[in-house]
């Protein structure tokens, strides 16, 4: 099992899918487990669209849903199952930390015979690092970010195709890679699968009250539904204006976007776009050249530094501006509850 952590928008799903495609290309079976505080995840739909068996843990992080997490791993690992992957990538919530003590150590202690564990990789967006390491950064989110890096067995900068310089990470050696271009993905895979590094080699010292406050600093919104257009549009023509409108509405309310993801699916193809900050350039994955369609299944995940009702209000206005009718199947907006892990080890198992 390959656990990939990192802050919201670091590119964890993109890295896992890129690596999974490499493994599939040489005939290996791969599964993916996604995680979120809420339901209706863009990344689960994206993994399924890419043809990978995908499971998801919702309503809490892996550590707080550890028993369910293990059940999902075991379900994928059943002999004779169509899933039965040789490799499982697992992506925790982007605001999770203390993964070594609450996930890797329990797996090492209680499930050593069932799962071989790769070293914990933490992925870092260079621009996010500059933002959260700045003296004026939100102290709670900065605390969380530093803890994520501190417990990592391996640290890698993502989006290396976009940056020439990378910030210092408190003395931690971090190497760049790009899931978008594929640069150094094979080298990362070789490293995590070589068993040359210990999985969960360190245990954090962490204040859970500060950790809980950091997670609750962001509002979370998940929406899923159907869009029926007055005339057929390409997925890019749907997602682009929708994301721009959400960005505009949140910026006008001085609400900072931590991560916005939109997935549009039709019979003609699917397209995902993500945004990591207000006014930023969306990151696109999928069929940009997909033909127009009059109907789309839309999934929207938003994490932003605002009250849940403010996020819902902005989304409602943005959906009303679409050139068609959006029918809601699922809508939730909330602040995460404090983390209460099922297990927490004080020492490396």
CSV table of C-alpha atoms in Angstrom, one decimal:
chain,number,residue,atom,x,y,z
A,1,UNK,CA,0.0,0.0,0.0
A,2,UNK,CA,1.3,3.4,-1.0
A,3,UNK,CA,0.0,6.3,1.2
A,4,UNK,CA,0.3,9.7,-0.4
A,5,UNK,CA,-0.3,12.7,1.9
A,6,UNK,CA,-0.1,16.4,1.5
A,7,UNK,CA,-2.1,19.6,1.7
A,8,UNK,CA,-5.2,20.4,-0.3
A,9,UNK,CA,-4.3,20.9,-4.0
A,10,UNK,CA,-0.9,19.4,-3.9
A,11,UNK,CA,-1.6,17.1,-6.8
A,12,UNK,CA,-2.0,13.8,-4.8
A,13,UNK,CA,-4.7,12.3,-7.0
A,14,UNK,CA,-2.9,13.3,-10.2
A,15,UNK,CA,0.4,11.7,-8.9
A,16,UNK,CA,-1.4,8.5,-8.0
A,17,UNK,CA,-3.2,8.2,-11.3
A,18,UNK,CA,0.0,8.9,-13.2
A,19,UNK,CA,1.9,6.2,-11.3
A,20,UNK,CA,-1.1,3.8,-11.5
A,21,UNK,CA,-1.0,4.2,-15.3
A,22,UNK,CA,2.7,3.3,-15.4
A,23,UNK,CA,2.1,0.2,-13.4
A,24,UNK,CA,-0.9,-0.8,-15.5
A,25,UNK,CA,1.2,-0.3,-18.6
A,26,UNK,CA,3.5,-3.2,-17.5
A,27,UNK,CA,0.5,-5.4,-16.7
A,28,UNK,CA,0.2,-4.8,-12.9
A,29,UNK,CA,-3.2,-4.5,-11.2
A,30,UNK,CA,-3.7,-1.3,-9.3
A,31,UNK,CA,-6.5,0.0,-6.9
A,32,UNK,CA,-7.1,3.4,-5.4
A,33,UNK,CA,-8.7,4.4,-2.1
A,34,UNK,CA,-9.8,8.0,-1.7
A,35,UNK,CA,-10.9,9.9,1.5
A,36,UNK,CA,-12.9,12.9,2.4
A,37,UNK,CA,-14.8,14.5,5.3
A,38,UNK,CA,-17.9,14.5,3.2
A,39,UNK,CA,-19.6,12.6,0.3
A,40,UNK,CA,-19.6,12.7,-3.5
A,41,UNK,CA,-15.9,13.0,-4.3
A,42,UNK,CA,-14.6,14.3,-7.6
A,43,UNK,CA,-11.4,12.2,-7.4
A,44,UNK,CA,-13.3,8.9,-6.9
A,45,UNK,CA,-15.2,9.5,-10.1
A,46,UNK,CA,-12.0,10.5,-11.9
A,47,UNK,CA,-10.3,7.3,-10.8
A,48,UNK,CA,-13.2,5.2,-12.0
A,49,UNK,CA,-13.3,7.1,-15.3
A,50,UNK,CA,-9.6,6.2,-15.7
A,51,UNK,CA,-10.5,2.5,-15.3
A,52,UNK,CA,-9.1,1.8,-11.9
A,53,UNK,CA,-11.0,0.0,-9.1
A,54,UNK,CA,-11.7,2.7,-6.5
A,55,UNK,CA,-13.0,2.7,-3.0
A,56,UNK,CA,-13.7,5.7,-0.8
A,57,UNK,CA,-13.9,6.5,2.9
A,58,UNK,CA,-16.2,9.4,3.6
A,59,UNK,CA,-17.5,11.2,6.6
A,60,UNK,CA,-14.1,11.3,8.3
A,61,UNK,CA,-10.4,10.8,7.8
A,62,UNK,CA,-8.7,7.4,7.4
A,63,UNK,CA,-7.5,7.5,11.1
A,64,UNK,CA,-11.0,8.2,12.4
A,65,UNK,CA,-12.5,5.5,10.1
A,66,UNK,CA,-9.6,3.1,10.5
A,67,UNK,CA,-11.7,-0.1,10.8
A,68,UNK,CA,-13.7,0.9,7.6
A,69,UNK,CA,-10.4,1.7,5.9
A,70,UNK,CA,-9.0,-1.8,6.6
A,71,UNK,CA,-12.3,-3.3,5.4
A,72,UNK,CA,-12.0,-1.5,2.1
A,73,UNK,CA,-8.4,-2.6,1.7
A,74,UNK,CA,-9.4,-6.2,2.5
A,75,UNK,CA,-12.4,-6.1,0.1
A,76,UNK,CA,-10.0,-5.1,-2.7
A,77,UNK,CA,-7.6,-7.8,-1.7
A,78,UNK,CA,-10.0,-10.7,-1.8
A,79,UNK,CA,-8.6,-13.7,-3.8
A,80,UNK,CA,-10.5,-14.1,-7.0
A,81,UNK,CA,-12.0,-10.6,-6.8
A,82,UNK,CA,-12.1,-8.5,-10.0
A,83,UNK,CA,-10.5,-5.8,-7.9
A,84,UNK,CA,-7.6,-7.8,-6.3
A,85,UNK,CA,-4.9,-5.2,-7.0
A,86,UNK,CA,-1.2,-5.9,-6.4
A,87,UNK,CA,-0.7,-2.2,-5.5
A,88,UNK,CA,-3.1,0.1,-3.6
A,89,UNK,CA,-2.7,3.8,-3.6
A,90,UNK,CA,-4.4,5.6,-0.7
A,91,UNK,CA,-5.0,9.3,-0.4
A,92,UNK,CA,-6.0,10.8,2.9
A,93,UNK,CA,-7.9,14.1,3.4
A,94,UNK,CA,-5.7,17.1,2.4
A,95,UNK,CA,-6.0,18.5,5.9
A,96,UNK,CA,-4.9,15.3,7.7
A,97,UNK,CA,-1.6,14.7,9.5
A,98,UNK,CA,-0.3,12.3,12.1
A,99,UNK,CA,-0.7,9.5,9.5
A,100,UNK,CA,2.3,7.6,10.8
A,101,UNK,CA,0.9,7.2,14.3
A,102,UNK,CA,-2.7,6.6,13.4
A,103,UNK,CA,-2.6,4.6,10.1
A,104,UNK,CA,0.9,3.2,9.4
A,105,UNK,CA,1.8,2.0,12.9
A,106,UNK,CA,-1.6,0.2,13.4
A,107,UNK,CA,-1.3,-1.5,10.0
A,108,UNK,CA,2.3,-2.5,10.8
A,109,UNK,CA,1.3,-3.9,14.2
A,110,UNK,CA,-2.0,-5.7,13.4
A,111,UNK,CA,-1.9,-6.3,9.6
A,112,UNK,CA,1.8,-7.0,8.9
A,113,UNK,CA,1.0,-10.3,7.1
A,114,UNK,CA,-1.6,-8.8,4.8
A,115,UNK,CA,-0.1,-5.6,3.6
A,116,UNK,CA,3.4,-4.4,2.7
A,117,UNK,CA,3.7,-0.7,3.3
A,118,UNK,CA,5.6,1.8,1.2
A,119,UNK,CA,7.2,4.9,2.9
A,120,UNK,CA,4.8,7.8,3.5
A,121,UNK,CA,5.2,10.3,0.7
A,122,UNK,CA,4.0,13.9,1.4
A,123,UNK,CA,3.5,16.0,-1.7
A,124,UNK,CA,4.1,19.7,-1.6
A,125,UNK,CA,2.8,22.4,-4.0
A,126,UNK,CA,5.7,25.0,-4.2
A,127,UNK,CA,3.3,28.0,-4.3
A,128,UNK,CA,1.4,26.6,-1.3
A,129,UNK,CA,4.6,26.1,0.6
A,130,UNK,CA,5.6,29.8,-0.1
A,131,UNK,CA,2.2,30.9,1.1
A,132,UNK,CA,2.0,28.8,4.3
A,133,UNK,CA,5.7,29.3,5.3
A,134,UNK,CA,5.3,33.1,5.1
A,135,UNK,CA,5.3,35.0,8.4
A,136,UNK,CA,1.8,36.3,7.6
A,137,UNK,CA,0.3,32.9,6.9
A,138,UNK,CA,-2.8,31.7,8.8
A,139,UNK,CA,-1.1,30.2,11.9
A,140,UNK,CA,-3.4,27.2,12.2
A,141,UNK,CA,-3.0,26.1,8.5
A,142,UNK,CA,0.7,26.8,8.7
A,143,UNK,CA,0.9,24.5,11.8
A,144,UNK,CA,-0.9,21.7,10.0
A,145,UNK,CA,1.3,22.1,6.9
A,146,UNK,CA,4.5,21.9,8.9
A,147,UNK,CA,3.3,18.8,10.7
A,148,UNK,CA,2.5,17.1,7.4
A,149,UNK,CA,6.1,17.7,6.2
A,150,UNK,CA,7.6,16.8,9.6
A,151,UNK,CA,6.2,13.2,9.6
A,152,UNK,CA,7.0,12.3,6.0
A,153,UNK,CA,9.3,9.5,5.1
A,154,UNK,CA,9.7,11.1,1.6
A,155,UNK,CA,8.9,14.7,0.6
A,156,UNK,CA,8.4,15.7,-3.1
A,157,UNK,CA,7.5,19.0,-4.7
A,158,UNK,CA,4.8,18.7,-7.2
A,159,UNK,CA,4.1,20.6,-10.4
A,160,UNK,CA,7.8,20.8,-11.3
A,161,UNK,CA,6.8,21.7,-14.9
A,162,UNK,CA,5.5,25.1,-13.6
A,163,UNK,CA,8.3,26.2,-11.3
A,164,UNK,CA,12.0,26.7,-11.6
A,165,UNK,CA,12.7,27.5,-7.9
A,166,UNK,CA,11.5,25.7,-4.8
A,167,UNK,CA,11.3,27.0,-1.2
A,168,UNK,CA,13.3,25.6,1.7
A,169,UNK,CA,11.3,23.2,3.9
A,170,UNK,CA,12.9,23.5,7.4
A,171,UNK,CA,15.9,21.5,6.4
A,172,UNK,CA,13.9,18.7,4.7
A,173,UNK,CA,15.3,17.4,1.4
A,174,UNK,CA,12.5,17.5,-1.2
A,175,UNK,CA,12.9,16.5,-4.8
A,176,UNK,CA,10.7,17.8,-7.6
A,177,UNK,CA,8.4,15.8,-9.9
A,178,UNK,CA,5.6,16.5,-12.3
A,179,UNK,CA,2.6,14.2,-12.6
A,180,UNK,CA,1.4,16.4,-15.5
A,181,UNK,CA,4.4,15.7,-17.7
A,182,UNK,CA,5.4,12.4,-16.0
A,183,UNK,CA,8.8,13.8,-15.1
A,184,UNK,CA,10.4,11.7,-12.3
A,185,UNK,CA,7.3,9.6,-11.6
A,186,UNK,CA,9.0,6.4,-12.5
A,187,UNK,CA,11.9,7.3,-10.2
A,188,UNK,CA,9.5,8.0,-7.3
A,189,UNK,CA,7.7,4.7,-7.9
A,190,UNK,CA,11.0,2.8,-8.0
A,191,UNK,CA,11.9,4.5,-4.6
A,192,UNK,CA,8.7,3.7,-2.8
A,193,UNK,CA,8.5,0.2,-4.1
A,194,UNK,CA,12.2,-0.7,-3.4
A,195,UNK,CA,11.6,-1.2,0.4
A,196,UNK,CA,14.8,0.7,1.0
A,197,UNK,CA,13.0,3.2,3.3
A,198,UNK,CA,10.9,2.4,6.4
A,199,UNK,CA,7.2,3.1,6.3
A,200,UNK,CA,6.2,5.4,9.2
A,201,UNK,CA,9.8,6.0,10.4
A,202,UNK,CA,8.8,8.8,12.8
A,203,UNK,CA,6.0,9.8,15.2
A,204,UNK,CA,4.8,13.4,15.5
A,205,UNK,CA,4.5,15.4,18.6
A,206,UNK,CA,1.2,17.2,17.9
A,207,UNK,CA,-1.4,19.2,19.8
A,208,UNK,CA,-4.8,17.7,18.8
A,209,UNK,CA,-6.6,20.9,19.8
A,210,UNK,CA,-4.6,23.0,17.4
A,211,UNK,CA,-5.0,20.2,14.8
A,212,UNK,CA,-8.8,20.3,15.2
A,213,UNK,CA,-8.8,24.1,15.0
A,214,UNK,CA,-6.8,24.0,11.7
A,215,UNK,CA,-9.1,21.5,10.1
A,216,UNK,CA,-12.1,23.6,11.2
A,217,UNK,CA,-10.6,26.8,9.7
A,218,UNK,CA,-11.9,25.8,6.3
A,219,UNK,CA,-15.5,25.3,5.2
A,220,UNK,CA,-16.2,22.2,3.1
A,221,UNK,CA,-18.8,21.9,0.4
A,222,UNK,CA,-19.7,18.9,-1.8
A,223,UNK,CA,-22.3,19.1,-4.5
A,224,UNK,CA,-23.5,16.6,-7.1
A,225,UNK,CA,-26.2,16.8,-9.6
A,226,UNK,CA,-27.3,17.0,-13.3
A,227,UNK,CA,-27.0,19.9,-15.6
A,228,UNK,CA,-29.4,20.1,-18.6
A,229,UNK,CA,-28.3,22.8,-21.0
A,230,UNK,CA,-30.4,24.8,-23.4
A,231,UNK,CA,-28.0,24.0,-26.1
A,232,UNK,CA,-25.1,21.5,-26.2
A,233,UNK,CA,-21.7,22.7,-24.9
A,234,UNK,CA,-18.3,21.1,-24.5
A,235,UNK,CA,-17.2,20.2,-20.9
A,236,UNK,CA,-14.6,23.0,-21.0
A,237,UNK,CA,-17.3,25.5,-21.9
A,238,UNK,CA,-19.3,24.4,-18.9
A,239,UNK,CA,-16.5,24.1,-16.3
A,240,UNK,CA,-14.5,27.2,-17.3
A,241,UNK,CA,-17.3,29.8,-16.7
A,242,UNK,CA,-18.6,27.9,-13.6
A,243,UNK,CA,-15.2,27.9,-11.9
A,244,UNK,CA,-14.6,31.6,-12.9
A,245,UNK,CA,-18.0,32.6,-11.4
A,246,UNK,CA,-17.4,30.7,-8.1
A,247,UNK,CA,-13.9,32.3,-7.9
A,248,UNK,CA,-15.4,35.7,-8.5
A,249,UNK,CA,-18.2,35.3,-5.9
A,250,UNK,CA,-15.8,34.0,-3.2
A,251,UNK,CA,-13.2,36.7,-3.9
A,252,UNK,CA,-15.8,39.4,-3.6
A,253,UNK,CA,-16.6,38.1,-0.2
A,254,UNK,CA,-12.9,37.9,0.7
A,255,UNK,CA,-13.1,34.1,1.1
A,256,UNK,CA,-9.8,32.4,0.2
A,257,UNK,CA,-10.0,29.2,-1.9
A,258,UNK,CA,-7.9,26.3,-0.6
A,259,UNK,CA,-9.2,23.9,-3.3
A,260,UNK,CA,-12.0,23.9,-5.8
A,261,UNK,CA,-12.6,20.8,-8.0
A,262,UNK,CA,-15.2,20.4,-10.7
A,263,UNK,CA,-15.9,17.2,-12.7
A,264,UNK,CA,-18.2,17.2,-15.7
A,265,UNK,CA,-19.2,13.9,-17.2
A,266,UNK,CA,-21.3,13.1,-20.3
A,267,UNK,CA,-21.7,10.2,-22.7
A,268,UNK,CA,-19.0,12.0,-24.8
A,269,UNK,CA,-16.3,12.1,-22.2
A,270,UNK,CA,-15.3,13.7,-18.9
A,271,UNK,CA,-13.2,16.7,-17.8
A,272,UNK,CA,-11.9,17.7,-14.4
A,273,UNK,CA,-10.6,21.1,-13.5
A,274,UNK,CA,-9.1,22.2,-10.2
A,275,UNK,CA,-8.1,25.6,-8.7
A,276,UNK,CA,-5.9,26.1,-5.6
A,277,UNK,CA,-6.2,29.8,-5.0
A,278,UNK,CA,-8.3,32.8,-6.0
A,279,UNK,CA,-7.5,34.1,-9.4
A,280,UNK,CA,-5.3,31.2,-10.2
A,281,UNK,CA,-5.1,29.2,-13.4
A,282,UNK,CA,-7.3,26.0,-13.4
A,283,UNK,CA,-5.5,22.7,-13.6
A,284,UNK,CA,-7.2,20.5,-16.2
A,285,UNK,CA,-7.3,16.7,-16.5
A,286,UNK,CA,-9.4,14.8,-19.0
A,287,UNK,CA,-10.9,15.2,-22.5
A,288,UNK,CA,-10.5,18.8,-23.4
A,289,UNK,CA,-11.5,17.9,-27.0
A,290,UNK,CA,-14.7,16.0,-25.9
A,291,UNK,CA,-17.7,16.8,-28.2
A,292,UNK,CA,-20.5,19.0,-27.0
A,293,UNK,CA,-23.3,17.5,-24.9
A,294,UNK,CA,-26.7,18.9,-23.8
A,295,UNK,CA,-26.5,17.0,-20.4
A,296,UNK,CA,-23.8,16.6,-17.8
A,297,UNK,CA,-23.3,14.9,-14.4
A,298,UNK,CA,-21.6,17.5,-12.3
A,299,UNK,CA,-19.6,17.0,-9.1
A,300,UNK,CA,-18.2,20.0,-7.2
A,301,UNK,CA,-15.9,19.9,-4.2
A,302,UNK,CA,-14.9,23.2,-2.5
A,303,UNK,CA,-12.6,23.9,0.4
A,304,UNK,CA,-12.3,27.5,1.4
A,305,UNK,CA,-11.7,29.8,4.3
A,306,UNK,CA,-15.3,30.8,4.8
A,307,UNK,CA,-18.4,29.8,6.7
A,308,UNK,CA,-20.3,26.8,5.1
A,309,UNK,CA,-23.4,29.0,4.5
A,310,UNK,CA,-21.3,31.5,2.6
A,311,UNK,CA,-19.9,28.8,0.4
A,312,UNK,CA,-23.4,27.4,-0.3
A,313,UNK,CA,-24.7,30.9,-1.1
A,314,UNK,CA,-21.9,31.4,-3.6
A,315,UNK,CA,-22.4,28.1,-5.3
A,316,UNK,CA,-26.2,28.6,-5.5
A,317,UNK,CA,-25.6,31.9,-7.4
A,318,UNK,CA,-23.0,30.3,-9.7
A,319,UNK,CA,-25.4,27.4,-10.5
A,320,UNK,CA,-28.2,29.8,-11.3
A,321,UNK,CA,-25.9,31.6,-13.8
A,322,UNK,CA,-25.4,28.4,-15.9
A,323,UNK,CA,-27.1,28.3,-19.3
A,324,UNK,CA,-29.5,25.6,-18.3
A,325,UNK,CA,-31.0,23.9,-15.3
A,326,UNK,CA,-29.0,22.3,-12.5
A,327,UNK,CA,-30.8,19.6,-10.5
A,328,UNK,CA,-29.3,18.9,-7.1
A,329,UNK,CA,-28.9,15.2,-6.1
A,330,UNK,CA,-26.5,15.9,-3.1
A,331,UNK,CA,-25.5,19.0,-1.3
A,332,UNK,CA,-23.6,19.4,1.9
A,333,UNK,CA,-21.6,22.2,3.5
A,334,UNK,CA,-20.0,22.0,6.9
A,335,UNK,CA,-16.9,22.4,9.0
A,336,UNK,CA,-15.1,19.1,9.9
A,337,UNK,CA,-15.5,17.7,13.4
A,338,UNK,CA,-12.3,17.3,15.6
A,339,UNK,CA,-10.3,14.2,14.6
A,340,UNK,CA,-10.6,11.3,17.0
A,341,UNK,CA,-8.4,8.5,15.7
A,342,UNK,CA,-9.3,4.8,16.5
A,343,UNK,CA,-5.6,4.1,17.2
A,344,UNK,CA,-2.6,6.2,18.0
A,345,UNK,CA,0.8,4.7,18.6
A,346,UNK,CA,3.4,6.6,20.6
A,347,UNK,CA,6.3,4.6,19.1
A,348,UNK,CA,7.3,3.2,15.8
A,349,UNK,CA,6.0,-0.4,15.4
